[in-house]
PDB file of C-alpha atoms in Angstrom:
ATOM      1  CA  MET Z 269       2.331 -19.773 -27.934  1.00 43.00           C
ATOM      2  CA  GLY Z 270       3.958 -22.847 -26.404  1.00 43.00           C
ATOM      3  CA  THR Z 271       4.766 -23.841 -22.847  1.00 39.00           C
ATOM      4  CA  ALA Z 272       8.177 -25.022 -21.708  1.00 39.00           C
ATOM      5  CA  THR Z 273       8.640 -28.509 -20.325  1.00 33.00           C
ATOM      6  CA  ALA Z 274       9.962 -29.056 -16.804  1.00 35.00           C
ATOM      7  CA  SER Z 275      13.505 -29.573 -18.115  1.00 35.00           C
ATOM      8  CA  GLU Z 276      13.370 -26.258 -19.949  1.00 37.00           C
ATOM      9  CA  THR Z 277      12.119 -24.090 -17.087  1.00 39.00           C
ATOM     10  CA  GLN Z 278      15.625 -23.391 -15.786  1.00 44.00           C
ATOM     11  CA  LEU Z 279      16.615 -21.684 -19.047  1.00 51.00           C
ATOM     12  CA  LEU Z 280      16.359 -17.912 -19.376  1.00 60.00           C
ATOM     13  CA  PRO Z 281      15.739 -16.312 -22.761  1.00 62.00           C
ATOM     14  CA  GLU Z 282      18.650 -14.641 -24.510  1.00 66.00           C
ATOM     15  CA  ARG Z 283      16.171 -11.862 -25.147  1.00 77.00           C
ATOM     16  CA  GLY Z 284      12.567 -11.340 -24.201  1.00 93.00           C
ATOM     17  CA  ASP Z 285      10.777 -10.891 -20.904  1.00 96.00           C
ATOM     18  CA  VAL Z 286      11.881 -12.185 -17.510  1.00 96.00           C
ATOM     19  CA  TYR Z 287       9.011 -11.684 -15.073  1.00 97.00           C
ATOM     20  CA  PHE Z 288       9.204 -10.800 -11.382  1.00 98.00           C
ATOM     21  CA  SER Z 289       6.149 -10.909  -9.158  1.00 97.00           C
ATOM     22  CA  ALA Z 290       6.211  -8.040  -6.661  1.00 98.00           C
ATOM     23  CA  ASP Z 291       4.247  -7.228  -3.544  1.00 97.00           C
ATOM     24  CA  VAL Z 292       4.641  -4.213  -1.262  1.00 97.00           C
ATOM     25  CA  GLU Z 293       3.328  -3.390   2.186  1.00 97.00           C
ATOM     26  CA  THR Z 294       3.102   0.265   3.157  1.00 98.00           C
ATOM     27  CA  ASP Z 295       1.942   2.617   5.886  1.00 97.00           C
ATOM     28  CA  GLY Z 296      -0.174   4.776   3.604  1.00 97.00           C
ATOM     29  CA  PRO Z 297      -1.625   5.270   0.116  1.00 97.00           C
ATOM     30  CA  ILE Z 298       1.198   7.021  -1.781  1.00 98.00           C
ATOM     31  CA  PRO Z 299       5.019   7.077  -1.683  1.00 98.00           C
ATOM     32  CA  GLY Z 300       6.812  10.173  -0.431  1.00 97.00           C
ATOM     33  CA  PRO Z 301       4.499  11.385   2.296  1.00 98.00           C
ATOM     34  CA  TYR Z 302       4.224   7.744   3.411  1.00 98.00           C
ATOM     35  CA  SER Z 303       6.643   4.816   3.519  1.00 98.00           C
ATOM     36  CA  MET Z 304       7.069   1.398   1.983  1.00 98.00           C
ATOM     37  CA  LEU Z 305       7.689  -0.871   4.955  1.00 98.00           C
ATOM     38  CA  SER Z 306       8.387  -4.138   3.144  1.00 98.00           C
ATOM     39  CA  PHE Z 307       8.502  -5.635  -0.316  1.00 98.00           C
ATOM     40  CA  ALA Z 308       9.160  -8.987  -1.930  1.00 98.00           C
ATOM     41  CA  LEU Z 309      10.169 -10.103  -5.402  1.00 98.00           C
ATOM     42  CA  VAL Z 310       9.989 -13.650  -6.764  1.00 97.00           C
ATOM     43  CA  PRO Z 311      10.646 -15.025 -10.267  1.00 96.00           C
ATOM     44  CA  ALA Z 312       7.388 -15.407 -12.190  1.00 96.00           C
ATOM     45  CA  GLY Z 313       8.533 -16.952 -15.480  1.00 95.00           C
ATOM     46  CA  ALA Z 314       9.932 -15.874 -18.829  1.00 95.00           C
ATOM     47  CA  PHE Z 315       8.640 -15.393 -22.372  1.00 95.00           C
ATOM     48  CA  ASP Z 316      10.707 -15.129 -25.556  1.00 92.00           C
ATOM     49  CA  GLY Z 317       7.766 -14.330 -27.826  1.00 91.00           C
ATOM     50  CA  GLN Z 318       6.962 -17.974 -28.527  1.00 91.00           C
ATOM     51  CA  VAL Z 319       7.427 -20.091 -25.403  1.00 92.00           C
ATOM     52  CA  PHE Z 320       6.342 -19.186 -21.872  1.00 94.00           C
ATOM     53  CA  GLN Z 321       8.454 -20.745 -19.124  1.00 93.00           C
ATOM     54  CA  ARG Z 322       7.003 -21.110 -15.651  1.00 91.00           C
ATOM     55  CA  PRO Z 323       9.466 -20.347 -12.845  1.00 85.00           C
ATOM     56  CA  VAL Z 324      11.363 -23.185 -11.205  1.00 77.00           C
ATOM     57  CA  ALA Z 325       9.906 -24.484  -7.944  1.00 69.00           C
ATOM     58  CA  ASP Z 326      12.509 -22.696  -5.819  1.00 72.00           C
ATOM     59  CA  GLY Z 327      13.602 -19.711  -7.847  1.00 74.00           C
ATOM     60  CA  GLY Z 328      14.549 -17.647  -4.817  1.00 90.00           C
ATOM     61  CA  VAL Z 329      12.959 -14.714  -3.010  1.00 96.00           C
ATOM     62  CA  PHE Z 330      14.098 -11.166  -2.352  1.00 98.00           C
ATOM     63  CA  TYR Z 331      12.582  -9.654   0.775  1.00 98.00           C
ATOM     64  CA  ALA Z 332      13.333  -6.486   2.690  1.00 98.00           C
ATOM     65  CA  GLN Z 333      11.816  -4.570   5.583  1.00 98.00           C
ATOM     66  CA  LEU Z 334      12.616  -0.871   5.283  1.00 98.00           C
ATOM     67  CA  ARG Z 335      13.142   2.037   7.608  1.00 98.00           C
ATOM     68  CA  PRO Z 336      10.273   4.552   7.253  1.00 98.00           C
ATOM     69  CA  ILE Z 337      11.131   7.751   5.381  1.00 98.00           C
ATOM     70  CA  SER Z 338       8.617  10.099   7.044  1.00 97.00           C
ATOM     71  CA  ASP Z 339       6.635  10.566  10.223  1.00 97.00           C
ATOM     72  CA  GLN Z 340       3.262  10.181   8.498  1.00 97.00           C
ATOM     73  CA  PHE Z 341       1.366   6.915   8.573  1.00 98.00           C
ATOM     74  CA  GLU Z 342      -2.162   5.524   8.627  1.00 97.00           C
ATOM     75  CA  HIS Z 343      -3.210   3.136  11.362  1.00 96.00           C
ATOM     76  CA  GLU Z 344      -5.512   1.352   8.922  1.00 95.00           C
ATOM     77  CA  ALA Z 345      -2.583   0.377   6.696  1.00 95.00           C
ATOM     78  CA  LEU Z 346      -0.601  -1.006   9.620  1.00 96.00           C
ATOM     79  CA  ALA Z 347      -3.616  -2.978  10.795  1.00 95.00           C
ATOM     80  CA  VAL Z 348      -3.722  -4.718   7.398  1.00 93.00           C
ATOM     81  CA  ASN Z 349      -0.056  -5.708   7.120  1.00 94.00           C
ATOM     82  CA  GLY Z 350       0.725  -6.173  10.823  1.00 94.00           C
ATOM     83  CA  LEU Z 351       4.213  -4.682  10.544  1.00 96.00           C
ATOM     84  CA  ASP Z 352       5.846  -3.027  13.564  1.00 97.00           C
ATOM     85  CA  ARG Z 353       6.563   0.448  12.247  1.00 97.00           C
ATOM     86  CA  GLU Z 354       8.204   1.624  15.448  1.00 97.00           C
ATOM     87  CA  ALA Z 355      10.668  -1.274  15.374  1.00 98.00           C
ATOM     88  CA  LEU Z 356      11.464  -0.580  11.715  1.00 98.00           C
ATOM     89  CA  ILE Z 357      12.501   2.990  12.561  1.00 98.00           C
ATOM     90  CA  ASP Z 358      15.498   1.476  14.363  1.00 97.00           C
ATOM     91  CA  GLU Z 359      15.859  -1.923  12.692  1.00 98.00           C
ATOM     92  CA  GLY Z 360      14.646  -1.475   9.124  1.00 98.00           C
ATOM     93  CA  THR Z 361      17.041  -1.577   6.186  1.00 98.00           C
ATOM     94  CA  ASP Z 362      18.116   1.750   4.770  1.00 98.00           C
ATOM     95  CA  PRO Z 363      15.962   2.281   1.638  1.00 98.00           C
ATOM     96  CA  ALA Z 364      18.971   3.075  -0.565  1.00 98.00           C
ATOM     97  CA  GLN Z 365      20.630  -0.186   0.440  1.00 98.00           C
ATOM     98  CA  ALA Z 366      17.434  -2.178  -0.053  1.00 98.00           C
ATOM     99  CA  MET Z 367      16.836  -0.838  -3.562  1.00 98.00           C
ATOM    100  CA  GLN Z 368      20.463  -1.401  -4.555  1.00 98.00           C
ATOM    101  CA  ASP Z 369      20.318  -4.979  -3.260  1.00 98.00           C
ATOM    102  CA  ALA Z 370      17.018  -5.599  -5.070  1.00 98.00           C
ATOM    103  CA  ALA Z 371      18.380  -4.277  -8.369  1.00 98.00           C
ATOM    104  CA  ARG Z 372      21.409  -6.564  -8.112  1.00 97.00           C
ATOM    105  CA  TRP Z 373      19.192  -9.537  -7.269  1.00 97.00           C
ATOM    106  CA  ILE Z 374      17.006  -8.852 -10.305  1.00 97.00           C
ATOM    107  CA  SER Z 375      19.990  -8.438 -12.632  1.00 95.00           C
ATOM    108  CA  ALA Z 376      21.520 -11.727 -11.475  1.00 94.00           C
ATOM    109  CA  ARG Z 377      18.368 -13.587 -12.526  1.00 93.00           C
ATOM    110  CA  CYS Z 378      17.733 -12.070 -15.948  1.00 92.00           C
ATOM    111  CA  GLY Z 379      20.367 -13.651 -18.191  1.00 85.00           C
ATOM    112  CA  GLY Z 380      20.043 -11.730 -21.441  1.00 87.00           C
ATOM    113  CA  GLY Z 381      16.357 -11.003 -20.929  1.00 94.00           C
ATOM    114  CA  LYS Z 382      14.630  -7.823 -19.830  1.00 96.00           C
ATOM    115  CA  PRO Z 383      13.121  -7.663 -16.320  1.00 97.00           C
ATOM    116  CA  VAL Z 384       9.373  -7.037 -16.198  1.00 98.00           C
ATOM    117  CA  LEU Z 385       7.491  -6.288 -12.970  1.00 98.00           C
ATOM    118  CA  VAL Z 386       4.264  -8.237 -12.415  1.00 98.00           C
ATOM    119  CA  ALA Z 387       1.560  -7.284  -9.900  1.00 98.00           C
ATOM    120  CA  TYR Z 388      -2.162  -7.773  -9.307  1.00 95.00           C
ATOM    121  CA  PRO Z 389      -3.231  -5.049  -9.612  1.00 94.00           C
ATOM    122  CA  LEU Z 390      -0.130  -3.331 -10.941  1.00 97.00           C
ATOM    123  CA  SER Z 391      -0.942   0.298 -10.189  1.00 97.00           C
ATOM    124  CA  PHE Z 392      -0.275   0.263  -6.445  1.00 97.00           C
ATOM    125  CA  ASP Z 393       2.862  -1.880  -6.292  1.00 98.00           C
ATOM    126  CA  TRP Z 394       4.396  -0.274  -9.393  1.00 98.00           C
ATOM    127  CA  SER Z 395       3.945   3.262  -8.078  1.00 98.00           C
ATOM    128  CA  TRP Z 396       5.786   2.414  -4.864  1.00 98.00           C
ATOM    129  CA  LEU Z 397       8.630   0.389  -6.333  1.00 98.00           C
ATOM    130  CA  TYR Z 398       9.251   2.758  -9.236  1.00 98.00           C
ATOM    131  CA  TRP Z 399       9.303   5.750  -6.898  1.00 98.00           C
ATOM    132  CA  TYR Z 400      11.663   4.050  -4.440  1.00 98.00           C
ATOM    133  CA  PHE Z 401      14.019   2.803  -7.156  1.00 98.00           C
ATOM    134  CA  VAL Z 402      14.282   6.245  -8.778  1.00 98.00           C
ATOM    135  CA  ARG Z 403      14.450   8.131  -5.480  1.00 98.00           C
ATOM    136  CA  PHE Z 404      17.052   5.938  -3.784  1.00 98.00           C
ATOM    137  CA  LEU Z 405      18.901   4.259  -6.666  1.00 98.00           C
ATOM    138  CA  GLY Z 406      18.551   6.830  -9.430  1.00 98.00           C
ATOM    139  CA  HIS Z 407      16.886   4.438 -11.880  1.00 98.00           C
ATOM    140  CA  SER Z 408      14.542   1.478 -12.016  1.00 98.00           C
ATOM    141  CA  PRO Z 409      15.632  -1.965 -13.283  1.00 98.00           C
ATOM    142  CA  PHE Z 410      12.162  -2.080 -14.869  1.00 98.00           C
ATOM    143  CA  LYS Z 411      12.833   1.183 -16.765  1.00 97.00           C
ATOM    144  CA  HIS Z 412       9.762   3.436 -16.890  1.00 96.00           C
ATOM    145  CA  SER Z 413       7.250   0.938 -18.284  1.00 97.00           C
ATOM    146  CA  HIS Z 414       8.435  -2.695 -18.229  1.00 98.00           C
ATOM    147  CA  CYS Z 415       5.448  -4.003 -16.309  1.00 98.00           C
ATOM    148  CA  PHE Z 416       2.517  -6.413 -16.545  1.00 98.00           C
ATOM    149  CA  ASP Z 417      -0.873  -5.927 -14.897  1.00 97.00           C
ATOM    150  CA  VAL Z 418      -2.426  -9.297 -14.033  1.00 96.00           C
ATOM    151  CA  LYS Z 419      -5.825  -7.705 -13.459  1.00 96.00           C
ATOM    152  CA  THR Z 420      -5.972  -6.376 -17.015  1.00 97.00           C
ATOM    153  CA  ALA Z 421      -4.819  -9.764 -18.338  1.00 95.00           C
ATOM    154  CA  VAL Z 422      -7.602 -11.506 -16.395  1.00 94.00           C
ATOM    155  CA  ALA Z 423     -10.154  -9.123 -17.905  1.00 94.00           C
ATOM    156  CA  VAL Z 424      -8.896  -9.748 -21.443  1.00 94.00           C
ATOM    157  CA  LYS Z 425      -8.406 -13.513 -21.115  1.00 92.00           C
ATOM    158  CA  CYS Z 426     -11.738 -14.115 -19.380  1.00 92.00           C
ATOM    159  CA  GLY Z 427     -13.712 -11.589 -21.423  1.00 92.00           C
ATOM    160  CA  ILE Z 428     -14.928  -9.618 -18.415  1.00 92.00           C
ATOM    161  CA  PRO Z 429     -14.767  -5.940 -17.350  1.00 95.00           C
ATOM    162  CA  VAL Z 430     -11.704  -4.811 -15.413  1.00 95.00           C
ATOM    163  CA  ALA Z 431     -13.977  -3.978 -12.477  1.00 94.00           C
ATOM    164  CA  ALA Z 432     -14.928  -7.664 -12.270  1.00 93.00           C
ATOM    165  CA  ALA Z 433     -11.374  -8.978 -12.648  1.00 92.00           C
ATOM    166  CA  GLY Z 434     -10.281  -8.826  -9.007  1.00 91.00           C
ATOM    167  CA  ARG Z 435      -9.005 -11.745  -6.954  1.00 86.00           C
ATOM    168  CA  LYS Z 436     -12.406 -12.458  -5.414  1.00 84.00           C
ATOM    169  CA  GLY Z 437     -13.936 -13.244  -8.787  1.00 80.00           C
ATOM    170  CA  LEU Z 438     -10.997 -15.212 -10.170  1.00 86.00           C
ATOM    171  CA  PRO Z 439     -12.029 -18.546 -11.729  1.00 84.00           C
ATOM    172  CA  GLU Z 440     -10.906 -21.532  -9.685  1.00 84.00           C
ATOM    173  CA  LYS Z 441      -8.513 -22.811 -12.360  1.00 86.00           C
ATOM    174  CA  LEU Z 442      -6.611 -19.506 -12.251  1.00 90.00           C
ATOM    175  CA  GLN Z 443      -6.328 -19.252  -8.476  1.00 85.00           C
ATOM    176  CA  ALA Z 444      -3.160 -19.839  -6.477  1.00 78.00           C
ATOM    177  CA  ARG Z 445      -2.799 -22.571  -3.902  1.00 76.00           C
ATOM    178  CA  ARG Z 446      -1.210 -20.144  -1.425  1.00 70.00           C
ATOM    179  CA  VAL Z 447      -3.515 -17.955   0.680  1.00 71.00           C
ATOM    180  CA  HIS Z 448      -3.351 -14.157   0.391  1.00 68.00           C
ATOM    181  CA  THR Z 449      -1.936 -13.105   3.794  1.00 75.00           C
ATOM    182  CA  HIS Z 450      -0.689  -9.509   3.327  1.00 78.00           C
ATOM    183  CA  HIS Z 451       2.846 -10.725   4.000  1.00 91.00           C
ATOM    184  CA  ALA Z 452       4.846  -9.593   0.980  1.00 94.00           C
ATOM    185  CA  VAL Z 453       6.586 -12.950   0.409  1.00 95.00           C
ATOM    186  CA  ASP Z 454       3.395 -15.016   0.596  1.00 92.00           C
ATOM    187  CA  ASP Z 455       1.531 -12.666  -1.680  1.00 93.00           C
ATOM    188  CA  ALA Z 456       4.325 -12.347  -4.256  1.00 95.00           C
ATOM    189  CA  ILE Z 457       4.585 -16.148  -4.518  1.00 93.00           C
ATOM    190  CA  ALA Z 458       0.823 -16.573  -4.851  1.00 92.00           C
ATOM    191  CA  GLN Z 459       0.700 -13.803  -7.419  1.00 94.00           C
ATOM    192  CA  ALA Z 460       3.443 -15.467  -9.490  1.00 94.00           C
ATOM    193  CA  GLU Z 461       1.334 -18.627  -9.659  1.00 93.00           C
ATOM    194  CA  ILE Z 462      -1.770 -16.686 -10.678  1.00 94.00           C
ATOM    195  CA  PHE Z 463       0.244 -14.851 -13.328  1.00 96.00           C
ATOM    196  CA  ALA Z 464       1.490 -18.108 -14.867  1.00 93.00           C
ATOM    197  CA  ASN Z 465      -2.021 -19.579 -14.795  1.00 93.00           C
ATOM    198  CA  VAL Z 466      -3.441 -16.506 -16.505  1.00 94.00           C
ATOM    199  CA  PHE Z 467      -0.627 -16.316 -19.059  1.00 93.00           C
ATOM    200  CA  GLU Z 468      -1.324 -19.890 -20.194  1.00 91.00           C
ATOM    201  CA  TYR Z 469      -5.115 -19.700 -19.935  1.00 90.00           C
ATOM    202  CA  GLN Z 470      -7.364 -20.135 -22.960  1.00 80.00           C
ATOM    203  CA  ARG Z 471     -11.112 -19.703 -22.689  1.00 69.00           C
ATOM    204  CA  PRO Z 472     -12.981 -22.918 -23.578  1.00 67.00           C
ATOM    205  CA  ASP Z 473     -14.649 -21.203 -26.542  1.00 66.00           C
ATOM    206  CA  GLU Z 474     -11.255 -20.110 -27.910  1.00 61.00           C
ATOM    207  CA  ALA Z 475      -9.212 -23.259 -27.305  1.00 54.00           C
ATOM    208  CA  SER Z 476      -8.286 -25.137 -30.457  1.00 52.00           C
TER     209      SER Z 476
END
């Protein structure tokens, strides 16, 4: 596998994967009974099967704060993300509009490639975004399985158990420069950097 030079990083593959780092902030553990209050998407690179391209320095960001869809919420979740749920009831974007806008934003950045959702770990963010896309748009731009779990990749690349592959144990050379803040934009950008670092990483004992 090769790595694209700086001059090549603006090119999208005619086919292959186009990665989008995603982060969601919610008011509870599962979609439906609870609500996704915000989410962000940022370009995370592309791979045509031979060459991995890191994203350009300013590839753009999609960010939305959404109107809650139910009355249920957990105070603990709001304490983590710091979002004003009461304000979002009146001021948040309609979920159908937000998911439509996000799908258009993704499509405009894919060229001929296939969009792939990236998250760390994938399970939480995927469950929310997939549910919201299908519920409010009728389909997901990531289909039913176009996704990449950074946590699993860390476990495989570093030769460690999945349980030990969380952010806290991430080797320094794989870490992002941006701090994890629980703001969706900050965390999606940091996650994109981690993803690219992990994608290119070779263990010292495996490097040629």
